[in-house]
Amino acid sequence: MTTDKPIEPDVYPAHPTKAKAFLKGTIAMMPLTIAVVPWGILAGSFAIEVGLTPIESQAMSAIIFAGAAQLVALGMVKAGIGLWSILITTLLITSRHLLYAMAMRSQISPLPLKWRLTLGFLLTDELFAIANQGKLHKFDPWYALGGGLSFYIGWNIATLLGIVAGNAIENLGELGLDFAIAATFIALVVPTVKKPSILVCVLVSLSLAVVCAAFEIQAGLLIAAIAGMTAGVLYAKITKEDERKILNPLANSQTETDAHSERKADATTQPEGKI
Amino acid sequence: MIWLMIFSMAAIVFISRHLLLEPKLPLRLSKGTQTFLSYSAPAVLTAIFAPIVFVQEGTLDLSLENSYLICAVVATVLALVTRNTLLTTVLSMGLFFVIH
């Protein structure tokens, strides 16, 4: 991509060199790039199983670059469902990126078009997790590019492995490669639970997503996510979570400790406590 | 048909990622909207992984037979204790492939 693209040197003074920031982003993303390998293998092998050619299977990862949408779409192709339904479902699954883009807007929209297009294309759940560090950290596009591009390459290599394996190994689907999705997202979500309102948000989203999945409600992901976000905001408002923080800086760390222990308590009682 | 699907899906995904990064779109984010969005990542990611963990073959499975659930609990504890993304994913996935 545009790693050698010239850019005003005085605009992003946070890092001494672009290469350093790029490398830093690559390293920050590394755990997620490794974790996405089983998932990529699943995407490649499943595409072959559904009946796509190796080129088409690779093109899904190279051009669409959206794991959840790819896997769901492949499942629908396998079930013989038509293109329009696949596209509407894709729209539902991918709509979360609208939220990510909105959250990143203040940081990315002032950049030149090439940067916007590139980072827009690379804006995955994982890139959002490492690049959207809030206002405390200065946003560096080279850092984001390093994270996003290395993740893109990792995803495509893993897909290729899956295509090769899918041609060679029977019943790859029964290995449970989809657990990789769960493990990755749990590792991403747990550290974000820094205050009680986020815990509320996660629990509401989790419960509704499970209920919707059990009842095969197609829009479950959207319903659960929006309800979870709303619940988090309302909880923060009712308990005046943020005001406490402003009034007393010490309360901030106290709140974090609370969320931490609550989450832990929750984890140990997860099977019973959820539904 | 497959190529048409690939390119139209790619268009939908790219537009959803890029649209709100466009400065020409006259969109201002209020404080309330920004607060709302700060909850998007945990909510959306949870809504994606929860059914994988809790729902097996179309029904809720809270039994100890559900290796997805056991390993998800292990992953949650690992994430809390270690705060290390790589360790959490690798160890919980390792356990999963052993017991699944």
Short mmCIF file of N, CA and C in Angstrom, two decimals, chain A residues 76 81-91 218:
data_model
loop_
_atom_site.label_atom_id
_atom_site.label_comp_id
_atom_site.label_asym_id
_atom_site.label_seq_id
_atom_site.Cartn_x
_atom_site.Cartn_y
_atom_site.Cartn_z
N MET A 76 -24.71 -19.08 4.05
CA MET A 76 -25.94 -18.83 3.30
C MET A 76 -25.83 -19.36 1.87
N ILE A 81 -29.28 -19.84 -0.26
CA ILE A 81 -30.03 -18.60 -0.07
C ILE A 81 -29.58 -17.56 -1.12
N GLY A 82 -30.50 -16.74 -1.58
CA GLY A 82 -30.23 -15.83 -2.68
C GLY A 82 -29.37 -14.64 -2.32
N LEU A 83 -28.89 -13.96 -3.38
CA LEU A 83 -27.94 -12.87 -3.22
C LEU A 83 -28.48 -11.73 -2.36
N TRP A 84 -29.76 -11.35 -2.59
CA TRP A 84 -30.30 -10.20 -1.85
C TRP A 84 -30.31 -10.44 -0.35
N SER A 85 -30.69 -11.65 0.04
CA SER A 85 -30.69 -11.95 1.47
C SER A 85 -29.28 -11.92 2.04
N ILE A 86 -28.33 -12.41 1.25
CA ILE A 86 -26.94 -12.39 1.69
C ILE A 86 -26.48 -10.95 1.89
N LEU A 87 -26.85 -10.07 0.96
CA LEU A 87 -26.39 -8.68 1.05
C LEU A 87 -27.04 -7.94 2.22
N ILE A 88 -28.32 -8.23 2.46
CA ILE A 88 -28.99 -7.57 3.60
C ILE A 88 -28.36 -8.02 4.91
N THR A 89 -28.05 -9.33 4.99
CA THR A 89 -27.39 -9.85 6.19
C THR A 89 -26.00 -9.24 6.36
N THR A 90 -25.29 -9.10 5.23
CA THR A 90 -23.97 -8.46 5.28
C THR A 90 -24.08 -7.05 5.83
N LEU A 91 -25.11 -6.34 5.37
CA LEU A 91 -25.32 -4.97 5.84
C LEU A 91 -25.54 -4.95 7.36
N GLN A 218 -32.57 -13.05 12.82
CA GLN A 218 -31.47 -12.65 11.94
C GLN A 218 -30.77 -11.36 12.41
#
